[in-house]
Amino acid sequence: MSRNILIIGAGIAGLALARAFERRGIAFDIIDRAPAPLTGGAGMFLPGNAMVALRGLGFGEQVADIAWHNRRQTILDAGGGVLHDMDVERFWENAGPCLSLTRAALTGILRSGVETQVRYGVWTNGITVEGNKARVAFSDGEEAVHDLVIGADGFNSATRGQLFGDQAPEIYPRTCWRMLTPNSIGLRHWTVMLGHRRALLGVPVEDGLLYLYGDADNVLLPAHLTNHRRDLQDLFGAFAGPLAPVVEAIGPDDRIDRGILGEVAARDWSNDAALLIGDAAHACSPSMAQGASMAFEDALVLTDCLADAQDLRAALAAFSRQRLERVRWIQKQCRARDSTRALPRPLRIAILRLLGDRLYRRSYTPLLAPFRGGGADRVDQRA
Ligand SMILES: Cc1cc2nc3c(=O)[nH]c(=O)nc-3n(C[C@H](O)[C@H](O)[C@H](O)COP(=O)(O)OP(=O)(O)OC[C@H]3O[C@@H](n4cnc5c(N)ncnc54)[C@H](O)[C@@H]3O)c2cc1C
C-alpha cells in the first residue's frame, strides 16, 4: 500500500530506516537539520547483537570488513588491576563479532546504502495531526500533508515536542568526552578503567587508531569547564596504564568532543499519523553500547510492521508492542550499571571480581533472543 511518508533525521536511526524501506520498496522523503552529513562523534562499539540487525539491513559484511573485532572486554581499576575479563567472542558466537569503528565510517556505510536524497539543512517548524494525516510546516517555507511522519531526530528531538508536548529528556549529572587518537599503546580490545565516579574507556577502531571515551560525575568537576584536554588530564592523570599514557599524550590541537548524557523514558511514542524511533524514543546511557543496535532493530521491525499493513494505526501499535520490552530492559540495565559508579571502591571491586561474569550474562543474554523484523529474527543468520 503506497503512503506518503516523511522521515525526520538522517542519523543512525533515520538512515537505517531509509535503507530498510528501500529494500522493501517503501517510498519516503527524508530531511536532516544539519547543513551536511555529520562527521564527528569519534567511535562506536557494537556488541554482537548489532551484527544480527546489520545483516537484516544487508550491511553485515561491509561493516565487519572495516571494523575492529574485539575478542574480549576487560575492566580494570584505576591502578590497572584486572577486575573482570570477559570472552565476548564466545558469548556472542551465535550472533556475531563485537565490532568497533569510527562513527563516520558507520554512518558513511549507512548513507552509501540509501539512494533517496536526504534534504539537508531542513527541519520542521510545526507538525499538526488532523484526523489520520500529519500537516508539516518546513523551515524553508514549504507545507505538506503526510500519511506518516517518523521522528528519528535524536536525543533532543524537536519532533517529540511538536507531536507529544513538552517532553524534555532527563539529563544525567555527568559529563563525557570523546576523541580519536593514535593507538600508541597497541590496545587489542575494549578496555575500561574505573575510578570513583569516573571511567576511562579505550577501544581500537582500526589499525593504529583508538577511540578514547572518558566520563565523570559533575560533582567532580570545577564550576567552569574550559579546556577539554586539561579536564581529561586532571580527571585521569593519576590513573595507571594502559590508558593513562594515552591521556597524557593528548596534544593541544587534538579534537575532543564534550557532551552530556541522559535518557528519554521509553513509552508508546505513536499517534494516528506519527511515531518516534531511535534516541528520540528511548535514548539512554551508553554503558551497554546498545543505542545503534536498537536504532537498527527499530528500523527493521517498523518496516516489517508497515510493509503489508492496511491499517496504519494498528501497524504503529504493533511496532510499539514489539519494541517496548526490549528497549526498557536496556534502559533498566544501564541504570543498574551506572548506579555502581558511586559505590565505595572495595564494594565495587568485590562485585566486579565475584559477579562480573554473571552480571554481563544477565544484562546481555536477553539480547541474544530474536527480535522480529527484516527477516533478521534468528540469531544464527549469516550475512
Ligand atoms: C557519548 C556517547 C557514546 C555512545 N556510544 C555508543 C556506542 O559505542 N555504541 C552504540 O551503539 N551507541 C552509542 N551511543 C548511542 C548512539 O550514539 C545513539 O543511540 C544513536 O546515535 C542514535 O541514533 P539516532 O539516529 O536516533 O540519533 P542521532 O544519531 O543523534 O541522529 C539524529 C539525526 O537527526 C538530525 N536532527 C536533529 N534534530 C533535527 C530536526 N529538528 N530536524 C531534522 N533533523 C534533525 C541530526 O542532525 C542527526 O543527523 C553513544 C551515545 C553517546 C552520547
JSON list of N, CA, C and O and ligand atoms in Angstrom, two decimals, residues 8-14 31-34 38 44-46 103 122-123 152-154 158 176 178 211 213 261 278-280 286 289-293, ligand 1:
[
{"chain": "A", "resi": 8, "resn": "ILE", "atom": "N", "xyz": [12.18, 12.24, 9.65]},
{"chain": "A", "resi": 8, "resn": "ILE", "atom": "CA", "xyz": [12.86, 13.45, 10.13]},
{"chain": "A", "resi": 8, "resn": "ILE", "atom": "C", "xyz": [14.13, 13.02, 10.86]},
{"chain": "A", "resi": 8, "resn": "ILE", "atom": "O", "xyz": [14.06, 12.41, 11.92]},
{"chain": "A", "resi": 9, "resn": "GLY", "atom": "N", "xyz": [15.29, 13.31, 10.27]},
{"chain": "A", "resi": 9, "resn": "GLY", "atom": "CA", "xyz": [16.57, 12.94, 10.87]},
{"chain": "A", "resi": 9, "resn": "GLY", "atom": "C", "xyz": [17.26, 11.85, 10.05]},
{"chain": "A", "resi": 9, "resn": "GLY", "atom": "O", "xyz": [16.69, 10.79, 9.80]},
{"chain": "A", "resi": 10, "resn": "ALA", "atom": "N", "xyz": [18.48, 12.14, 9.61]},
{"chain": "A", "resi": 10, "resn": "ALA", "atom": "CA", "xyz": [19.26, 11.17, 8.84]},
{"chain": "A", "resi": 10, "resn": "ALA", "atom": "C", "xyz": [20.51, 10.79, 9.63]},
{"chain": "A", "resi": 10, "resn": "ALA", "atom": "O", "xyz": [21.63, 10.82, 9.11]},
{"chain": "A", "resi": 11, "resn": "GLY", "atom": "N", "xyz": [20.30, 10.45, 10.91]},
{"chain": "A", "resi": 11, "resn": "GLY", "atom": "CA", "xyz": [21.37, 9.89, 11.72]},
{"chain": "A", "resi": 11, "resn": "GLY", "atom": "C", "xyz": [21.33, 8.37, 11.59]},
{"chain": "A", "resi": 11, "resn": "GLY", "atom": "O", "xyz": [20.87, 7.83, 10.57]},
{"chain": "A", "resi": 12, "resn": "ILE", "atom": "N", "xyz": [21.74, 7.69, 12.64]},
{"chain": "A", "resi": 12, "resn": "ILE", "atom": "CA", "xyz": [21.82, 6.22, 12.55]},
{"chain": "A", "resi": 12, "resn": "ILE", "atom": "C", "xyz": [20.43, 5.61, 12.36]},
{"chain": "A", "resi": 12, "resn": "ILE", "atom": "O", "xyz": [20.22, 4.76, 11.49]},
{"chain": "A", "resi": 13, "resn": "ALA", "atom": "N", "xyz": [19.45, 6.08, 13.15]},
{"chain": "A", "resi": 13, "resn": "ALA", "atom": "CA", "xyz": [18.10, 5.50, 13.05]},
{"chain": "A", "resi": 13, "resn": "ALA", "atom": "C", "xyz": [17.44, 5.86, 11.72]},
{"chain": "A", "resi": 13, "resn": "ALA", "atom": "O", "xyz": [16.85, 5.00, 11.05]},
{"chain": "A", "resi": 14, "resn": "GLY", "atom": "N", "xyz": [17.53, 7.14, 11.32]},
{"chain": "A", "resi": 14, "resn": "GLY", "atom": "CA", "xyz": [16.86, 7.58, 10.09]},
{"chain": "A", "resi": 14, "resn": "GLY", "atom": "C", "xyz": [17.44, 6.90, 8.86]},
{"chain": "A", "resi": 14, "resn": "GLY", "atom": "O", "xyz": [16.70, 6.46, 7.97]},
{"chain": "A", "resi": 31, "resn": "ILE", "atom": "N", "xyz": [14.56, 14.29, 5.68]},
{"chain": "A", "resi": 31, "resn": "ILE", "atom": "CA", "xyz": [15.22, 15.59, 5.89]},
{"chain": "A", "resi": 31, "resn": "ILE", "atom": "C", "xyz": [16.16, 15.49, 7.09]},
{"chain": "A", "resi": 31, "resn": "ILE", "atom": "O", "xyz": [16.03, 14.60, 7.93]},
{"chain": "A", "resi": 32, "resn": "ASP", "atom": "N", "xyz": [17.14, 16.39, 7.13]},
{"chain": "A", "resi": 32, "resn": "ASP", "atom": "CA", "xyz": [18.01, 16.50, 8.31]},
{"chain": "A", "resi": 32, "resn": "ASP", "atom": "C", "xyz": [18.35, 17.97, 8.53]},
{"chain": "A", "resi": 32, "resn": "ASP", "atom": "O", "xyz": [18.66, 18.68, 7.57]},
{"chain": "A", "resi": 33, "resn": "ARG", "atom": "N", "xyz": [18.30, 18.37, 9.78]},
{"chain": "A", "resi": 33, "resn": "ARG", "atom": "CA", "xyz": [18.55, 19.77, 10.12]},
{"chain": "A", "resi": 33, "resn": "ARG", "atom": "C", "xyz": [19.98, 20.20, 9.81]},
{"chain": "A", "resi": 33, "resn": "ARG", "atom": "O", "xyz": [20.24, 21.35, 9.48]},
{"chain": "A", "resi": 34, "resn": "ALA", "atom": "N", "xyz": [20.93, 19.28, 9.93]},
{"chain": "A", "resi": 34, "resn": "ALA", "atom": "CA", "xyz": [22.34, 19.64, 9.71]},
{"chain": "A", "resi": 34, "resn": "ALA", "atom": "C", "xyz": [22.54, 20.07, 8.25]},
{"chain": "A", "resi": 34, "resn": "ALA", "atom": "O", "xyz": [21.92, 19.51, 7.35]},
{"chain": "A", "resi": 38, "resn": "LEU", "atom": "N", "xyz": [26.93, 14.69, 9.15]},
{"chain": "A", "resi": 38, "resn": "LEU", "atom": "CA", "xyz": [27.79, 14.92, 10.31]},
{"chain": "A", "resi": 38, "resn": "LEU", "atom": "C", "xyz": [29.00, 13.99, 10.26]},
{"chain": "A", "resi": 38, "resn": "LEU", "atom": "O", "xyz": [28.89, 12.84, 9.84]},
{"chain": "A", "resi": 44, "resn": "MET", "atom": "N", "xyz": [32.47, 4.05, 17.84]},
{"chain": "A", "resi": 44, "resn": "MET", "atom": "CA", "xyz": [31.28, 3.29, 18.25]},
{"chain": "A", "resi": 44, "resn": "MET", "atom": "C", "xyz": [31.71, 1.87, 18.58]},
{"chain": "A", "resi": 44, "resn": "MET", "atom": "O", "xyz": [32.51, 1.27, 17.85]},
{"chain": "A", "resi": 45, "resn": "PHE", "atom": "N", "xyz": [31.15, 1.33, 19.64]},
{"chain": "A", "resi": 45, "resn": "PHE", "atom": "CA", "xyz": [31.33, -0.08, 19.95]},
{"chain": "A", "resi": 45, "resn": "PHE", "atom": "C", "xyz": [29.98, -0.77, 19.70]},
{"chain": "A", "resi": 45, "resn": "PHE", "atom": "O", "xyz": [28.95, -0.25, 20.12]},
{"chain": "A", "resi": 46, "resn": "LEU", "atom": "N", "xyz": [30.00, -1.89, 19.01]},
{"chain": "A", "resi": 46, "resn": "LEU", "atom": "CA", "xyz": [28.76, -2.59, 18.67]},
{"chain": "A", "resi": 46, "resn": "LEU", "atom": "C", "xyz": [28.84, -4.04, 19.16]},
{"chain": "A", "resi": 46, "resn": "LEU", "atom": "O", "xyz": [29.46, -4.88, 18.53]},
{"chain": "A", "resi": 103, "resn": "ARG", "atom": "N", "xyz": [32.58, 6.51, 14.10]},
{"chain": "A", "resi": 103, "resn": "ARG", "atom": "CA", "xyz": [31.17, 6.83, 13.82]},
{"chain": "A", "resi": 103, "resn": "ARG", "atom": "C", "xyz": [31.03, 7.30, 12.37]},
{"chain": "A", "resi": 103, "resn": "ARG", "atom": "O", "xyz": [30.05, 6.97, 11.69]},
{"chain": "A", "resi": 122, "resn": "VAL", "atom": "N", "xyz": [17.22, 21.21, 6.41]},
{"chain": "A", "resi": 122, "resn": "VAL", "atom": "CA", "xyz": [15.76, 21.42, 6.51]},
{"chain": "A", "resi": 122, "resn": "VAL", "atom": "C", "xyz": [15.25, 20.78, 7.79]},
{"chain": "A", "resi": 122, "resn": "VAL", "atom": "O", "xyz": [15.66, 19.67, 8.15]},
{"chain": "A", "resi": 123, "resn": "TRP", "atom": "N", "xyz": [14.36, 21.47, 8.49]},
{"chain": "A", "resi": 123, "resn": "TRP", "atom": "CA", "xyz": [13.74, 20.92, 9.69]},
{"chain": "A", "resi": 123, "resn": "TRP", "atom": "C", "xyz": [12.26, 21.30, 9.70]},
{"chain": "A", "resi": 123, "resn": "TRP", "atom": "O", "xyz": [11.78, 21.94, 8.76]},
{"chain": "A", "resi": 152, "resn": "ALA", "atom": "N", "xyz": [13.08, 10.66, 13.78]},
{"chain": "A", "resi": 152, "resn": "ALA", "atom": "CA", "xyz": [14.34, 9.95, 14.07]},
{"chain": "A", "resi": 152, "resn": "ALA", "atom": "C", "xyz": [15.40, 11.01, 14.33]},
{"chain": "A", "resi": 152, "resn": "ALA", "atom": "O", "xyz": [16.53, 10.90, 13.88]},
{"chain": "A", "resi": 153, "resn": "ASP", "atom": "N", "xyz": [15.00, 12.05, 15.08]},
{"chain": "A", "resi": 153, "resn": "ASP", "atom": "CA", "xyz": [15.88, 13.21, 15.22]},
{"chain": "A", "resi": 153, "resn": "ASP", "atom": "C", "xyz": [16.59, 13.27, 16.57]},
{"chain": "A", "resi": 153, "resn": "ASP", "atom": "O", "xyz": [16.96, 14.33, 17.05]},
{"chain": "A", "resi": 154, "resn": "GLY", "atom": "N", "xyz": [16.81, 12.11, 17.15]},
{"chain": "A", "resi": 154, "resn": "GLY", "atom": "CA", "xyz": [17.79, 12.01, 18.23]},
{"chain": "A", "resi": 154, "resn": "GLY", "atom": "C", "xyz": [17.32, 12.47, 19.60]},
{"chain": "A", "resi": 154, "resn": "GLY", "atom": "O", "xyz": [16.14, 12.79, 19.83]},
{"chain": "A", "resi": 158, "resn": "ALA", "atom": "N", "xyz": [13.11, 17.52, 18.28]},
{"chain": "A", "resi": 158, "resn": "ALA", "atom": "CA", "xyz": [12.08, 18.56, 18.22]},
{"chain": "A", "resi": 158, "resn": "ALA", "atom": "C", "xyz": [10.75, 17.94, 17.84]},
{"chain": "A", "resi": 158, "resn": "ALA", "atom": "O", "xyz": [9.68, 18.41, 18.23]},
{"chain": "A", "resi": 176, "resn": "CYS", "atom": "N", "xyz": [30.74, 13.84, 29.52]},
{"chain": "A", "resi": 176, "resn": "CYS", "atom": "CA", "xyz": [31.62, 12.88, 28.84]},
{"chain": "A", "resi": 176, "resn": "CYS", "atom": "C", "xyz": [32.46, 13.58, 27.77]},
{"chain": "A", "resi": 176, "resn": "CYS", "atom": "O", "xyz": [32.10, 14.66, 27.29]},
{"chain": "A", "resi": 178, "resn": "ARG", "atom": "N", "xyz": [34.93, 12.59, 24.20]},
{"chain": "A", "resi": 178, "resn": "ARG", "atom": "CA", "xyz": [35.22, 11.55, 23.21]},
{"chain": "A", "resi": 178, "resn": "ARG", "atom": "C", "xyz": [36.25, 12.05, 22.22]},
{"chain": "A", "resi": 178, "resn": "ARG", "atom": "O", "xyz": [36.21, 13.22, 21.81]},
{"chain": "A", "resi": 211, "resn": "TYR", "atom": "N", "xyz": [39.67, 4.76, 19.92]},
{"chain": "A", "resi": 211, "resn": "TYR", "atom": "CA", "xyz": [38.56, 5.61, 20.37]},
{"chain": "A", "resi": 211, "resn": "TYR", "atom": "C", "xyz": [38.71, 5.74, 21.88]},
{"chain": "A", "resi": 211, "resn": "TYR", "atom": "O", "xyz": [38.71, 4.74, 22.60]},
{"chain": "A", "resi": 213, "resn": "TYR", "atom": "N", "xyz": [37.22, 7.42, 25.37]},
{"chain": "A", "resi": 213, "resn": "TYR", "atom": "CA", "xyz": [36.00, 7.99, 25.96]},
{"chain": "A", "resi": 213, "resn": "TYR", "atom": "C", "xyz": [36.23, 8.13, 27.45]},
{"chain": "A", "resi": 213, "resn": "TYR", "atom": "O", "xyz": [36.72, 7.19, 28.10]},
{"chain": "A", "resi": 261, "resn": "LEU", "atom": "N", "xyz": [24.95, 13.43, 28.92]},
{"chain": "A", "resi": 261, "resn": "LEU", "atom": "CA", "xyz": [24.31, 12.13, 28.79]},
{"chain": "A", "resi": 261, "resn": "LEU", "atom": "C", "xyz": [22.93, 12.21, 29.43]},
{"chain": "A", "resi": 261, "resn": "LEU", "atom": "O", "xyz": [22.71, 13.02, 30.33]},
{"chain": "A", "resi": 278, "resn": "GLY", "atom": "N", "xyz": [14.53, 5.31, 17.52]},
{"chain": "A", "resi": 278, "resn": "GLY", "atom": "CA", "xyz": [15.91, 5.63, 17.89]},
{"chain": "A", "resi": 278, "resn": "GLY", "atom": "C", "xyz": [15.97, 6.43, 19.19]},
{"chain": "A", "resi": 278, "resn": "GLY", "atom": "O", "xyz": [15.10, 6.30, 20.07]},
{"chain": "A", "resi": 279, "resn": "ASP", "atom": "N", "xyz": [17.01, 7.26, 19.31]},
{"chain": "A", "resi": 279, "resn": "ASP", "atom": "CA", "xyz": [17.20, 8.03, 20.53]},
{"chain": "A", "resi": 279, "resn": "ASP", "atom": "C", "xyz": [16.02, 8.96, 20.83]},
{"chain": "A", "resi": 279, "resn": "ASP", "atom": "O", "xyz": [15.77, 9.27, 21.99]},
{"chain": "A", "resi": 280, "resn": "ALA", "atom": "N", "xyz": [15.33, 9.43, 19.80]},
{"chain": "A", "resi": 280, "resn": "ALA", "atom": "CA", "xyz": [14.17, 10.29, 20.04]},
{"chain": "A", "resi": 280, "resn": "ALA", "atom": "C", "xyz": [13.15, 9.58, 20.93]},
{"chain": "A", "resi": 280, "resn": "ALA", "atom": "O", "xyz": [12.46, 10.20, 21.72]},
{"chain": "A", "resi": 286, "resn": "PRO", "atom": "N", "xyz": [25.22, 5.29, 27.52]},
{"chain": "A", "resi": 286, "resn": "PRO", "atom": "CA", "xyz": [25.90, 4.38, 26.58]},
{"chain": "A", "resi": 286, "resn": "PRO", "atom": "C", "xyz": [26.55, 3.19, 27.28]},
{"chain": "A", "resi": 286, "resn": "PRO", "atom": "O", "xyz": [27.34, 2.48, 26.67]},
{"chain": "A", "resi": 289, "resn": "ALA", "atom": "N", "xyz": [26.26, 0.14, 25.35]},
{"chain": "A", "resi": 289, "resn": "ALA", "atom": "CA", "xyz": [26.56, 0.34, 23.93]},
{"chain": "A", "resi": 289, "resn": "ALA", "atom": "C", "xyz": [25.48, -0.28, 23.03]},
{"chain": "A", "resi": 289, "resn": "ALA", "atom": "O", "xyz": [25.76, -1.02, 22.10]},
{"chain": "A", "resi": 290, "resn": "GLN", "atom": "N", "xyz": [24.23, 0.06, 23.32]},
{"chain": "A", "resi": 290, "resn": "GLN", "atom": "CA", "xyz": [23.12, -0.53, 22.58]},
{"chain": "A", "resi": 290, "resn": "GLN", "atom": "C", "xyz": [22.35, 0.47, 21.71]},
{"chain": "A", "resi": 290, "resn": "GLN", "atom": "O", "xyz": [21.38, 0.09, 21.05]},
{"chain": "A", "resi": 291, "resn": "GLY", "atom": "N", "xyz": [22.78, 1.76, 21.73]},
{"chain": "A", "resi": 291, "resn": "GLY", "atom": "CA", "xyz": [22.00, 2.77, 21.00]},
{"chain": "A", "resi": 291, "resn": "GLY", "atom": "C", "xyz": [21.86, 2.47, 19.52]},
{"chain": "A", "resi": 291, "resn": "GLY", "atom": "O", "xyz": [20.77, 2.52, 18.96]},
{"chain": "A", "resi": 292, "resn": "ALA", "atom": "N", "xyz": [22.98, 2.12, 18.87]},
{"chain": "A", "resi": 292, "resn": "ALA", "atom": "CA", "xyz": [22.93, 1.87, 17.43]},
{"chain": "A", "resi": 292, "resn": "ALA", "atom": "C", "xyz": [22.14, 0.58, 17.16]},
{"chain": "A", "resi": 292, "resn": "ALA", "atom": "O", "xyz": [21.31, 0.54, 16.24]},
{"chain": "A", "resi": 293, "resn": "SER", "atom": "N", "xyz": [22.38, -0.45, 17.95]},
{"chain": "A", "resi": 293, "resn": "SER", "atom": "CA", "xyz": [21.66, -1.71, 17.73]},
{"chain": "A", "resi": 293, "resn": "SER", "atom": "C", "xyz": [20.15, -1.50, 17.82]},
{"chain": "A", "resi": 293, "resn": "SER", "atom": "O", "xyz": [19.38, -2.03, 17.02]},
{"chain": "B", "resi": 1, "resn": "LIG", "atom": "C1", "xyz": [28.85, 9.63, 24.48]},
{"chain": "B", "resi": 1, "resn": "LIG", "atom": "C2", "xyz": [28.04, 8.60, 23.74]},
{"chain": "B", "resi": 1, "resn": "LIG", "atom": "C3", "xyz": [28.64, 7.41, 23.36]},
{"chain": "B", "resi": 1, "resn": "LIG", "atom": "C4", "xyz": [27.89, 6.44, 22.69]},
{"chain": "B", "resi": 1, "resn": "LIG", "atom": "N1", "xyz": [28.48, 5.28, 22.33]},
{"chain": "B", "resi": 1, "resn": "LIG", "atom": "C5", "xyz": [27.77, 4.34, 21.69]},
{"chain": "B", "resi": 1, "resn": "LIG", "atom": "C6", "xyz": [28.38, 3.12, 21.29]},
{"chain": "B", "resi": 1, "resn": "LIG", "atom": "O1", "xyz": [29.57, 2.92, 21.48]},
{"chain": "B", "resi": 1, "resn": "LIG", "atom": "N2", "xyz": [27.59, 2.19, 20.67]},
{"chain": "B", "resi": 1, "resn": "LIG", "atom": "C7", "xyz": [26.26, 2.41, 20.43]},
{"chain": "B", "resi": 1, "resn": "LIG", "atom": "O2", "xyz": [25.59, 1.54, 19.87]},
{"chain": "B", "resi": 1, "resn": "LIG", "atom": "N3", "xyz": [25.66, 3.57, 20.79]},
{"chain": "B", "resi": 1, "resn": "LIG", "atom": "C8", "xyz": [26.39, 4.53, 21.41]},
{"chain": "B", "resi": 1, "resn": "LIG", "atom": "N4", "xyz": [25.79, 5.71, 21.76]},
{"chain": "B", "resi": 1, "resn": "LIG", "atom": "C9", "xyz": [24.38, 5.89, 21.44]},
{"chain": "B", "resi": 1, "resn": "LIG", "atom": "C10", "xyz": [24.19, 6.24, 19.95]},
{"chain": "B", "resi": 1, "resn": "LIG", "atom": "O3", "xyz": [25.04, 7.30, 19.61]},
{"chain": "B", "resi": 1, "resn": "LIG", "atom": "C11", "xyz": [22.75, 6.64, 19.69]},
{"chain": "B", "resi": 1, "resn": "LIG", "atom": "O4", "xyz": [21.88, 5.68, 20.24]},
{"chain": "B", "resi": 1, "resn": "LIG", "atom": "C12", "xyz": [22.49, 6.76, 18.19]},
{"chain": "B", "resi": 1, "resn": "LIG", "atom": "O5", "xyz": [23.28, 7.78, 17.64]},
{"chain": "B", "resi": 1, "resn": "LIG", "atom": "C13", "xyz": [21.01, 7.08, 17.97]},
{"chain": "B", "resi": 1, "resn": "LIG", "atom": "O6", "xyz": [20.79, 7.34, 16.62]},
{"chain": "B", "resi": 1, "resn": "LIG", "atom": "P1", "xyz": [19.62, 8.35, 16.20]},
{"chain": "B", "resi": 1, "resn": "LIG", "atom": "O7", "xyz": [19.63, 8.35, 14.73]},
{"chain": "B", "resi": 1, "resn": "LIG", "atom": "O8", "xyz": [18.39, 8.02, 16.94]},
{"chain": "B", "resi": 1, "resn": "LIG", "atom": "O9", "xyz": [20.11, 9.77, 16.74]},
{"chain": "B", "resi": 1, "resn": "LIG", "atom": "P2", "xyz": [21.32, 10.64, 16.20]},
{"chain": "B", "resi": 1, "resn": "LIG", "atom": "O10", "xyz": [22.45, 9.77, 15.84]},
{"chain": "B", "resi": 1, "resn": "LIG", "atom": "O11", "xyz": [21.52, 11.71, 17.22]},
{"chain": "B", "resi": 1, "resn": "LIG", "atom": "O12", "xyz": [20.79, 11.30, 14.84]},
{"chain": "B", "resi": 1, "resn": "LIG", "atom": "C14", "xyz": [19.78, 12.28, 14.85]},
{"chain": "B", "resi": 1, "resn": "LIG", "atom": "C15", "xyz": [19.79, 12.98, 13.48]},
{"chain": "B", "resi": 1, "resn": "LIG", "atom": "O13", "xyz": [18.68, 13.87, 13.44]},
{"chain": "B", "resi": 1, "resn": "LIG", "atom": "C16", "xyz": [19.12, 15.15, 12.99]},
{"chain": "B", "resi": 1, "resn": "LIG", "atom": "N5", "xyz": [18.23, 16.14, 13.62]},
{"chain": "B", "resi": 1, "resn": "LIG", "atom": "C17", "xyz": [18.25, 16.58, 14.89]},
{"chain": "B", "resi": 1, "resn": "LIG", "atom": "N6", "xyz": [17.25, 17.45, 15.09]},
{"chain": "B", "resi": 1, "resn": "LIG", "atom": "C18", "xyz": [16.58, 17.57, 13.91]},
{"chain": "B", "resi": 1, "resn": "LIG", "atom": "C19", "xyz": [15.45, 18.30, 13.50]},
{"chain": "B", "resi": 1, "resn": "LIG", "atom": "N7", "xyz": [14.78, 19.11, 14.33]},
{"chain": "B", "resi": 1, "resn": "LIG", "atom": "N8", "xyz": [15.02, 18.17, 12.22]},
{"chain": "B", "resi": 1, "resn": "LIG", "atom": "C20", "xyz": [15.69, 17.35, 11.35]},
{"chain": "B", "resi": 1, "resn": "LIG", "atom": "N9", "xyz": [16.78, 16.63, 11.71]},
{"chain": "B", "resi": 1, "resn": "LIG", "atom": "C21", "xyz": [17.20, 16.74, 12.97]},
{"chain": "B", "resi": 1, "resn": "LIG", "atom": "C22", "xyz": [20.56, 15.26, 13.42]},
{"chain": "B", "resi": 1, "resn": "LIG", "atom": "O14", "xyz": [21.27, 16.18, 12.60]},
{"chain": "B", "resi": 1, "resn": "LIG", "atom": "C23", "xyz": [21.05, 13.82, 13.24]},
{"chain": "B", "resi": 1, "resn": "LIG", "atom": "O15", "xyz": [21.51, 13.59, 11.93]},
{"chain": "B", "resi": 1, "resn": "LIG", "atom": "C24", "xyz": [26.52, 6.67, 22.42]},
{"chain": "B", "resi": 1, "resn": "LIG", "atom": "C25", "xyz": [25.92, 7.87, 22.79]},
{"chain": "B", "resi": 1, "resn": "LIG", "atom": "C26", "xyz": [26.68, 8.83, 23.44]},
{"chain": "B", "resi": 1, "resn": "LIG", "atom": "C27", "xyz": [26.00, 10.14, 23.83]}
]
